[in-house]
Amino acid sequence: MTADLRDLYQEVIVDHGRRPRNFGPLPDASHQAEGFNPLCGDRLNLRLKVVDGVIEEARFEGVGCAISTASASLMTEALKGRGASEAEALFAGFHAMLTGEPQVTPSSLGKLEVLAGVREFPSRIKCATLAWHTLHAALHSESQPVTTE
Ligand code: ZN
């Protein structure tokens, strides 16, 4: 990764961490889940409006570090208009990017690639994946709160 690209990625993360997109309640949500990352103290509540298997709206609330907030913000942007299985595939690609599984080429992650640098900080990977674990729970409508532990 070039230094310029790294700076650009950093800028996007800071921007989304400070001004998260899709932050707030979603009164007509069809799916929801709570996520908690005890390692860092990140908490979020994710709500989805799924119509005919397609995620029409995704919004979140909660408090967390810049990485968890930016990741949730970028995730909600990436989810809109996607089917549930497509969303899960995106999670698989995102997870592979962060854990560096060599057999997987995380293509077409789009803007989510700005979080690639997190893989150099193993303690922050759970901050970046919290929103996605919560998404998984929401799509499966698991009623128990999720934790990254
Ligand atoms: Zn965190």
mmCIF file of C-alpha atoms in Angstrom, residues 71 87-109 112-113 115-120 125-126 128-129 132-133:
data_model
loop_
_atom_site.group_PDB
_atom_site.id
_atom_site.type_symbol
_atom_site.label_atom_id
_atom_site.label_comp_id
_atom_site.label_asym_id
_atom_site.label_seq_id
_atom_site.Cartn_x
_atom_site.Cartn_y
_atom_site.Cartn_z
ATOM 1 C CA SER A 71 -16.933 0.328 10.209
ATOM 2 C CA ALA A 87 -24.505 -9.167 2.601
ATOM 3 C CA GLU A 88 -23.129 -12.331 4.205
ATOM 4 C CA ALA A 89 -20.722 -12.760 1.276
ATOM 5 C CA LEU A 90 -19.533 -9.209 1.813
ATOM 6 C CA PHE A 91 -18.898 -10.030 5.485
ATOM 7 C CA ALA A 92 -16.891 -13.099 4.443
ATOM 8 C CA GLY A 93 -14.763 -10.971 2.100
ATOM 9 C CA PHE A 94 -14.331 -8.255 4.707
ATOM 10 C CA HIS A 95 -13.358 -10.787 7.373
ATOM 11 C CA ALA A 96 -10.868 -12.402 4.993
ATOM 12 C CA MET A 97 -9.329 -9.007 4.257
ATOM 13 C CA LEU A 98 -8.832 -8.318 7.980
ATOM 14 C CA THR A 99 -7.542 -11.739 8.939
ATOM 15 C CA GLY A 100 -5.439 -12.010 5.790
ATOM 16 C CA GLU A 101 -6.601 -15.459 4.775
ATOM 17 C CA PRO A 102 -4.422 -15.922 1.694
ATOM 18 C CA GLN A 103 -6.826 -18.203 -0.159
ATOM 19 C CA VAL A 104 -9.462 -15.522 -0.354
ATOM 20 C CA THR A 105 -9.147 -12.508 -2.601
ATOM 21 C CA PRO A 106 -11.486 -9.902 -1.195
ATOM 22 C CA SER A 107 -12.565 -8.369 -4.446
ATOM 23 C CA SER A 108 -15.393 -5.903 -4.905
ATOM 24 C CA LEU A 109 -15.331 -4.736 -1.318
ATOM 25 C CA LEU A 112 -14.879 -1.182 2.787
ATOM 26 C CA GLU A 113 -11.254 -1.608 1.700
ATOM 27 C CA LEU A 115 -10.350 -0.666 6.741
ATOM 28 C CA ALA A 116 -7.706 -3.020 5.332
ATOM 29 C CA GLY A 117 -5.027 -1.372 7.491
ATOM 30 C CA VAL A 118 -6.765 -2.645 10.631
ATOM 31 C CA ARG A 119 -5.240 -6.071 9.992
ATOM 32 C CA GLU A 120 -1.939 -4.653 11.204
ATOM 33 C CA ILE A 125 -10.014 -6.331 14.344
ATOM 34 C CA LYS A 126 -12.975 -6.968 16.649
ATOM 35 C CA ALA A 128 -13.986 -3.445 12.786
ATOM 36 C CA THR A 129 -15.996 -6.678 12.659
ATOM 37 C CA TRP A 132 -20.777 -7.300 10.810
ATOM 38 C CA HIS A 133 -21.256 -9.866 13.560
#
